[in-house]
C-alpha atoms as an extended CHARMM CRD file, in Angstrom:
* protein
*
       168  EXT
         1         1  UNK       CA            -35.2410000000      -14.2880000000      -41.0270000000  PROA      1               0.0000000000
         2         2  UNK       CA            -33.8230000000      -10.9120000000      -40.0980000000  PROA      2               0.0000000000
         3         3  UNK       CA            -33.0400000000      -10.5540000000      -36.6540000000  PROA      3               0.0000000000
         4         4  UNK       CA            -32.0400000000       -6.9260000000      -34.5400000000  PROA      4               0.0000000000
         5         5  UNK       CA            -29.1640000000       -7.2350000000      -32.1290000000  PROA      5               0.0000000000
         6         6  UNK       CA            -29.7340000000       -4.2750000000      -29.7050000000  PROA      6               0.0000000000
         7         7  UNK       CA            -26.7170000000       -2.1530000000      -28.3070000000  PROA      7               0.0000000000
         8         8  UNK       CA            -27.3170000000       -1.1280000000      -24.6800000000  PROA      8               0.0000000000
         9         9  UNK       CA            -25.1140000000        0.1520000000      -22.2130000000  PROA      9               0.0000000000
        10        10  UNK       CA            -25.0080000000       -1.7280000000      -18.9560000000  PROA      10              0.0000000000
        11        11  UNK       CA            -26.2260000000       -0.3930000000      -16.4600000000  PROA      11              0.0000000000
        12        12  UNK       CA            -27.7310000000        2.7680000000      -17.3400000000  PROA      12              0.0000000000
        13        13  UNK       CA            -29.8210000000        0.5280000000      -20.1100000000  PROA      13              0.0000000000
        14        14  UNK       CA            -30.3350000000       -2.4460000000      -18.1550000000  PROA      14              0.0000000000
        15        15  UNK       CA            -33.8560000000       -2.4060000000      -18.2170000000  PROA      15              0.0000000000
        16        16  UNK       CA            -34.5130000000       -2.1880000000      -22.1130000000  PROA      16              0.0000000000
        17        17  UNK       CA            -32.1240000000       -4.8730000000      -22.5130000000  PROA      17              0.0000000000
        18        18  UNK       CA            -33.8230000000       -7.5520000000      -20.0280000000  PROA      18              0.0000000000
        19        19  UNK       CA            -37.1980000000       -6.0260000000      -21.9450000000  PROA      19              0.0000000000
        20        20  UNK       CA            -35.6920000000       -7.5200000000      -25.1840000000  PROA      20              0.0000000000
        21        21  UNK       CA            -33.9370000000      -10.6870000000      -23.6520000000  PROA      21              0.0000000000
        22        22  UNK       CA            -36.8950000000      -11.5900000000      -22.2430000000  PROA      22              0.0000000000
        23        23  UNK       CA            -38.9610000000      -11.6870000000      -25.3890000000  PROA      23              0.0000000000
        24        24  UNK       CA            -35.9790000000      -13.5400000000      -27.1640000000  PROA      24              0.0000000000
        25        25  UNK       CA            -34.2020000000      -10.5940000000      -28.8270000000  PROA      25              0.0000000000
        26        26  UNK       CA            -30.3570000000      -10.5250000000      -28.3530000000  PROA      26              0.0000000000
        27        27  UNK       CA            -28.5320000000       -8.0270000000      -26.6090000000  PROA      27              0.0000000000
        28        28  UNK       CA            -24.8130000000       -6.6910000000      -26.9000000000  PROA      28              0.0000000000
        29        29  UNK       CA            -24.2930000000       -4.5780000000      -23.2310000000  PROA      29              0.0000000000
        30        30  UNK       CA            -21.4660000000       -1.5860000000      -23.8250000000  PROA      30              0.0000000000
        31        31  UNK       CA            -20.3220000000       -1.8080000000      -20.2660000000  PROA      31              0.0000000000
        32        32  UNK       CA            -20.3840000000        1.5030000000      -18.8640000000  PROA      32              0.0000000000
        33        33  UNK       CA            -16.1450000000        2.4920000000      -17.5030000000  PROA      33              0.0000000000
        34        34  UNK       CA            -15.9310000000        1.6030000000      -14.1230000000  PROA      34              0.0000000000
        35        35  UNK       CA            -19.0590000000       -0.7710000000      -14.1290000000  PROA      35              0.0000000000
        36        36  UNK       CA            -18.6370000000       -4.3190000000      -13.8030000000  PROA      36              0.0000000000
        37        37  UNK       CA            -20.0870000000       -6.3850000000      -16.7350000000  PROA      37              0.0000000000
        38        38  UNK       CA            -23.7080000000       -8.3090000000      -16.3510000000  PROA      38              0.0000000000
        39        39  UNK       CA            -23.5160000000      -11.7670000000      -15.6360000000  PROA      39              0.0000000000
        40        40  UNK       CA            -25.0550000000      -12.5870000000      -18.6510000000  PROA      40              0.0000000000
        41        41  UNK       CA            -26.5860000000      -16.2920000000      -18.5020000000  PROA      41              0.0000000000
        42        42  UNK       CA            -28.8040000000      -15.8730000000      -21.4630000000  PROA      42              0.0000000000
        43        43  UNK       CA            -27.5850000000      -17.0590000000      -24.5340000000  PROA      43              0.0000000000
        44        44  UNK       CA            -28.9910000000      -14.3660000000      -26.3730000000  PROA      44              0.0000000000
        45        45  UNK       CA            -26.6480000000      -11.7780000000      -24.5440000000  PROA      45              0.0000000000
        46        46  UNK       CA            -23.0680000000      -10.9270000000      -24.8410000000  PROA      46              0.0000000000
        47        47  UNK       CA            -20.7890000000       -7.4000000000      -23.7080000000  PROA      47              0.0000000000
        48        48  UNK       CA            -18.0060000000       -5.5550000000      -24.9900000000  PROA      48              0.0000000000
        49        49  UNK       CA            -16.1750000000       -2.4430000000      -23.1570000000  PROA      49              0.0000000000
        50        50  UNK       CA            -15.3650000000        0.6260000000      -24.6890000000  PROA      50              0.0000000000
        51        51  UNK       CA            -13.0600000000        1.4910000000      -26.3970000000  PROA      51              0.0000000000
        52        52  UNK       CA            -14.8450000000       -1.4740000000      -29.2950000000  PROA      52              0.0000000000
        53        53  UNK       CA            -12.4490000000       -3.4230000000      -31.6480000000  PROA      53              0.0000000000
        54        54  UNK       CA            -14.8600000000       -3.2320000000      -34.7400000000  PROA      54              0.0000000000
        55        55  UNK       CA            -13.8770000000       -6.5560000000      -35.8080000000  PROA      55              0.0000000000
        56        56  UNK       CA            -14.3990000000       -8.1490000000      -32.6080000000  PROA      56              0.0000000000
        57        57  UNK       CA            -17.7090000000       -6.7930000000      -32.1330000000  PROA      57              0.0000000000
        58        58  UNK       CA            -19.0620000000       -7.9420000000      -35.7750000000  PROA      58              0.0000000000
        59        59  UNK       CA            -17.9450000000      -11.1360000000      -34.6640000000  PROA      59              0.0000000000
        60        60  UNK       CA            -19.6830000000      -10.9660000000      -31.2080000000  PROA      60              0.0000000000
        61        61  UNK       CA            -23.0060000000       -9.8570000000      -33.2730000000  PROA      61              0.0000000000
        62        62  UNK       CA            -23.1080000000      -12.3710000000      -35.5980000000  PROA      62              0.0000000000
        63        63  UNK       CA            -22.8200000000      -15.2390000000      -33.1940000000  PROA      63              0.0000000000
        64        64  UNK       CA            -25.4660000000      -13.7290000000      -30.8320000000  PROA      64              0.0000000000
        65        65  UNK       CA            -27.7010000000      -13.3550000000      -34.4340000000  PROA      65              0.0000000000
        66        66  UNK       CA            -26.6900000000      -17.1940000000      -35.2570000000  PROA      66              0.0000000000
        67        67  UNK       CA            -28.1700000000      -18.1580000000      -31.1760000000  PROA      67              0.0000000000
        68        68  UNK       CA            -31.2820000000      -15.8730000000      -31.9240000000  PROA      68              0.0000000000
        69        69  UNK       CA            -31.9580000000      -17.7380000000      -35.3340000000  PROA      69              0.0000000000
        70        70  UNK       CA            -31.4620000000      -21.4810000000      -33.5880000000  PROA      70              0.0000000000
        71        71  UNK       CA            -34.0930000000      -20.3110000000      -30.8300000000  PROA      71              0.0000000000
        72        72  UNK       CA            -36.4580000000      -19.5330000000      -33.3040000000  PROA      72              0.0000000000
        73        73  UNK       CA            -36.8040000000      -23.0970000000      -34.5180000000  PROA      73              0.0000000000
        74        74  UNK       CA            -38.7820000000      -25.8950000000      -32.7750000000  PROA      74              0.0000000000
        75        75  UNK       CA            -36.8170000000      -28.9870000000      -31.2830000000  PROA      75              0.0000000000
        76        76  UNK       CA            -38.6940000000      -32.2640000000      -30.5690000000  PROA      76              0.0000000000
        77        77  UNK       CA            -36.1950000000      -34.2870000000      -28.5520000000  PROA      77              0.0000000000
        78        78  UNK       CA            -35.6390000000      -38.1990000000      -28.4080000000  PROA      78              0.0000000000
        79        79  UNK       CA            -37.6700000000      -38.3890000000      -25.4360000000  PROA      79              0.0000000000
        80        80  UNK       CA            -40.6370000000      -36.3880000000      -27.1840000000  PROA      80              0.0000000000
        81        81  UNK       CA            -40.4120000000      -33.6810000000      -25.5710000000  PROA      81              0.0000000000
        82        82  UNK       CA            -41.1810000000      -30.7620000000      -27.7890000000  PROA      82              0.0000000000
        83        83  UNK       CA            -39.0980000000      -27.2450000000      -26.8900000000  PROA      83              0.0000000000
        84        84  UNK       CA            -39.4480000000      -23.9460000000      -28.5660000000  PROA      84              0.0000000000
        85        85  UNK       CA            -38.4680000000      -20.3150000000      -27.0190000000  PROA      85              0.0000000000
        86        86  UNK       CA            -38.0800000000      -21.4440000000      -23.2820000000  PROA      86              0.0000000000
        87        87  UNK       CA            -41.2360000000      -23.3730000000      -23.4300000000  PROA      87              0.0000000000
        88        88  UNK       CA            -41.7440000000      -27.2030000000      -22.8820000000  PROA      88              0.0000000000
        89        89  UNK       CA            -44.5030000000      -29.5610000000      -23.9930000000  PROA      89              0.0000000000
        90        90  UNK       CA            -44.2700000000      -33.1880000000      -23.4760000000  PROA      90              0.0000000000
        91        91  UNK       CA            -45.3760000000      -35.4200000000      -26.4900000000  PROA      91              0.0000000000
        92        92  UNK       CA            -47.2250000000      -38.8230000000      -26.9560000000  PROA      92              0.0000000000
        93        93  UNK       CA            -45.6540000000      -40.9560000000      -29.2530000000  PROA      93              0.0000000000
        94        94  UNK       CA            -48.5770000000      -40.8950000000      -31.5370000000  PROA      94              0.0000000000
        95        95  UNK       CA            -48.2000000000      -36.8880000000      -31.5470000000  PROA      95              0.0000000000
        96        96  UNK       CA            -44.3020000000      -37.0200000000      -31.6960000000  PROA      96              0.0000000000
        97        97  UNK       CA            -44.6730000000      -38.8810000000      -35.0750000000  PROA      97              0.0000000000
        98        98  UNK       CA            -46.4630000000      -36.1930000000      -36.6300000000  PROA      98              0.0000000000
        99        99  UNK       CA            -44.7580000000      -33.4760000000      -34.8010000000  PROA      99              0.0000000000
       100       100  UNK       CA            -41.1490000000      -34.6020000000      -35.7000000000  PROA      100             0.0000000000
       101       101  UNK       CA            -42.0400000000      -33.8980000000      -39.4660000000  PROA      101             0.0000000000
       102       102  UNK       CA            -43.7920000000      -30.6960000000      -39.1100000000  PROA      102             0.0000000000
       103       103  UNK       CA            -40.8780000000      -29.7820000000      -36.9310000000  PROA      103             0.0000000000
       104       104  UNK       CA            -38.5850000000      -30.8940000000      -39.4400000000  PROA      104             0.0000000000
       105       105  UNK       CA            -39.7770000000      -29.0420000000      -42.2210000000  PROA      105             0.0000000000
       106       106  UNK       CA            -40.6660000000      -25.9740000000      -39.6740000000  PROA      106             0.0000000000
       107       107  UNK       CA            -41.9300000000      -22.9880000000      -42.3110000000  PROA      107             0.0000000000
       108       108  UNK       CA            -42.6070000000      -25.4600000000      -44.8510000000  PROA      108             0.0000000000
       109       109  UNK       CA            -45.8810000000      -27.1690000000      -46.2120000000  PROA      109             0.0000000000
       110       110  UNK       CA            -45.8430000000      -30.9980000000      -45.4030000000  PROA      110             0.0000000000
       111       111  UNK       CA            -47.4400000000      -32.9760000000      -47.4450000000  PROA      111             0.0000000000
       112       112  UNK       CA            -51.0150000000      -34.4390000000      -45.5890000000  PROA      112             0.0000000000
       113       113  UNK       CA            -50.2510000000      -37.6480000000      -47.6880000000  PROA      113             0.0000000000
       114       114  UNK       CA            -46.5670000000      -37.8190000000      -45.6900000000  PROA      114             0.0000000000
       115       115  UNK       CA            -48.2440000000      -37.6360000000      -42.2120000000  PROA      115             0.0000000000
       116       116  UNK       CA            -51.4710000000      -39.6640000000      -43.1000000000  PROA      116             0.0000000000
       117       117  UNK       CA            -48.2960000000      -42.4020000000      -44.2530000000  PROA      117             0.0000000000
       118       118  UNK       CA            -46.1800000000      -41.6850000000      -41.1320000000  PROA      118             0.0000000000
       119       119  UNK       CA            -49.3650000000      -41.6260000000      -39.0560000000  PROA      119             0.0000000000
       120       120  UNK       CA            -50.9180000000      -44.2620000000      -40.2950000000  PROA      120             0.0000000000
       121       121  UNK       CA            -48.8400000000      -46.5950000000      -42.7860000000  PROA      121             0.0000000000
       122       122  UNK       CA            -50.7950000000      -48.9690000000      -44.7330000000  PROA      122             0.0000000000
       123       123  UNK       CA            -54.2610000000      -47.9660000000      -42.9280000000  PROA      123             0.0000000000
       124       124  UNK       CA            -53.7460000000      -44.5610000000      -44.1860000000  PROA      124             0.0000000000
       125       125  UNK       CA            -57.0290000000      -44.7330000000      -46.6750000000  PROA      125             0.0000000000
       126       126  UNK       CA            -58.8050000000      -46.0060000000      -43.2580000000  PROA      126             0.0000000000
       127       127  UNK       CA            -57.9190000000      -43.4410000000      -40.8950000000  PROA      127             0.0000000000
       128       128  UNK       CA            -58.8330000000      -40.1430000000      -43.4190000000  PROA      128             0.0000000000
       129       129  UNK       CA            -60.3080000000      -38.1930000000      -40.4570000000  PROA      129             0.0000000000
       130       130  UNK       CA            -58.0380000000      -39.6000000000      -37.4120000000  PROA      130             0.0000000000
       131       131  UNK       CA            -55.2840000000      -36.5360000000      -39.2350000000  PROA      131             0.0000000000
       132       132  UNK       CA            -57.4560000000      -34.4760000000      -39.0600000000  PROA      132             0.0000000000
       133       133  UNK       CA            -58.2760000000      -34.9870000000      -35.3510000000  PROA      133             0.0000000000
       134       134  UNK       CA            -54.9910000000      -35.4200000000      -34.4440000000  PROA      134             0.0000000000
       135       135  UNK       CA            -53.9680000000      -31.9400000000      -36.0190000000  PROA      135             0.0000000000
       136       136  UNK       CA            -56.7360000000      -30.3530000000      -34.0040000000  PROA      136             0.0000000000
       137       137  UNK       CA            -55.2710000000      -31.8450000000      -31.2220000000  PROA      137             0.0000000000
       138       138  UNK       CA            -51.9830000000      -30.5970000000      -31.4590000000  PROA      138             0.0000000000
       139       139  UNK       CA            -53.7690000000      -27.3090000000      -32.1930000000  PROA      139             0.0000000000
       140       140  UNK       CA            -55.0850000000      -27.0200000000      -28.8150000000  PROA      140             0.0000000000
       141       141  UNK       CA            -51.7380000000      -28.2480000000      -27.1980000000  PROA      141             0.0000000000
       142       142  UNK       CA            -48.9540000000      -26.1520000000      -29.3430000000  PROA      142             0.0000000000
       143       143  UNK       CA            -50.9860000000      -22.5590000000      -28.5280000000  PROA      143             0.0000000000
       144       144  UNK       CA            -48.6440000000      -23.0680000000      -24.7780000000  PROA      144             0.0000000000
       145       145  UNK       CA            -45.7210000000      -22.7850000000      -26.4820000000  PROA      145             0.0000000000
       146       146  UNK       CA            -46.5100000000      -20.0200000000      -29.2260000000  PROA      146             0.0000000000
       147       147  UNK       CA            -46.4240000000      -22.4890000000      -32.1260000000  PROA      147             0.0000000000
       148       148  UNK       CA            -49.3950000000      -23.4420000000      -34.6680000000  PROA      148             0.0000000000
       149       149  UNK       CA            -50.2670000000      -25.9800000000      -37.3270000000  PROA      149             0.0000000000
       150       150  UNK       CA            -51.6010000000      -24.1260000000      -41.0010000000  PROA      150             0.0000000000
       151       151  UNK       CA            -53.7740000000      -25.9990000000      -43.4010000000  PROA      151             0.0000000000
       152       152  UNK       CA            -53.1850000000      -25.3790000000      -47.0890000000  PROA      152             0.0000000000
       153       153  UNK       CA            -56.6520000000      -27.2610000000      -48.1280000000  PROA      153             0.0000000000
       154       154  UNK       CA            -56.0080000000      -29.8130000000      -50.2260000000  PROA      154             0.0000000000
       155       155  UNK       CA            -52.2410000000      -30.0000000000      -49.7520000000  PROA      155             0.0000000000
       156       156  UNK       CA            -51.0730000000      -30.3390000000      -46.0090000000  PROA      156             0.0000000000
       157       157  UNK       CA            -50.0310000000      -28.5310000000      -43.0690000000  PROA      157             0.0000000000
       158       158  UNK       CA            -47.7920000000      -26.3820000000      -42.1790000000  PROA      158             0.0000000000
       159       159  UNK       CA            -45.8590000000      -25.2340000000      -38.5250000000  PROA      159             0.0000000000
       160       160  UNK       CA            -45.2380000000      -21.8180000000      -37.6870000000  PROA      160             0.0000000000
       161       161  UNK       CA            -44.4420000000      -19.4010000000      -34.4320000000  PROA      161             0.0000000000
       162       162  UNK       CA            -47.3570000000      -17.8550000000      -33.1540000000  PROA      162             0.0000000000
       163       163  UNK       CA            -47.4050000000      -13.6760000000      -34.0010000000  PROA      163             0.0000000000
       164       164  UNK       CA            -45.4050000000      -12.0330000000      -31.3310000000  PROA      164             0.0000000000
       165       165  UNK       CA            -47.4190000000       -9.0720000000      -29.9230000000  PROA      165             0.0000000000
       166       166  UNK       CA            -45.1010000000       -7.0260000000      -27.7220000000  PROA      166             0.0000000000
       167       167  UNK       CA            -41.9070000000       -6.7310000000      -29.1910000000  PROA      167             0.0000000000
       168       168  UNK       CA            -39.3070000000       -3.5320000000      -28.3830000000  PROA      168             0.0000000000
């Protein structure tokens, strides 16, 4: 996953750099001398003032790349609540079983055997087209928070962010 910290000076770039924050890109403000920094309460956002100690600000950009990375990657809490990019979805437990290993394994192919088992247990050979349902289900649900479910006929599914269609 390669991810593009942006350098912007605050405040004469101020509006590029909310652009980007607010479509999840992080942001390293040059504060402008004699500006006062931005109260930055995103976690994808950081500043520096000139004149820039080069090793503290390849420090500064590769925690800010580290934040972007872990909010790129689904969470399904205890409570079942699924959360991905400033989005929530509350889960049933029936869903949440499902969801934790697709989440889990987020990028990867899951096998349908593994959630037909986790699903279903024993009654697995019973249920055959209650997956099936279920993923369509989740289908409908996960396009509020930008996520889907692929199939790879045959083998199993897979979870993956939605494209993103306006990025800076």
């Amino acid at each position: 996953m390669t991810v593009d910290v942006a350098m912007c000076w605050w405040p004469r770039q101020a509006e590029k750099g909310e652009y980007r924050i607010k479509n999840h890109n992080p942001v390293m403000w040059v504060v402008e001398t004699g500006s006062a920094p931005p109260e930055c309460l995103d976690p994808l956002e950081d500043w520096i003032r000139p004149p820039v100690n080069q090793a503290e600000l390849k420090v500064r950009v590769s925690c800010l790349i580290e934040r972007a990375k872990l909010s790129r990657i689904p969470i399904l809490s205890m409570d079942n609540v699924l959360r991905y990019r400033g989005h929530k979805l509350p889960m049933a437990a029936s869903e949440a079983v499902l969801m934790r290993e697709l989440v889990d394994n987020f990028g990867n192919l899951v096998p349908r055997s593994k959630l037909m088992q986790l699903g279903w247990g024993t009654q697995s050979a019973k249920n055959r087209n209650a997956l099936d349902l279920r993923i369509l289900r989740l289908r409908h649900r996960l396009r509020y928070v930008a996520l889907r479910v692929v199939t790879a006929w045959g083998k199993g599914y897979m979870l993956e962010a939605e494209e993103e269609k306006d990025q800076m």
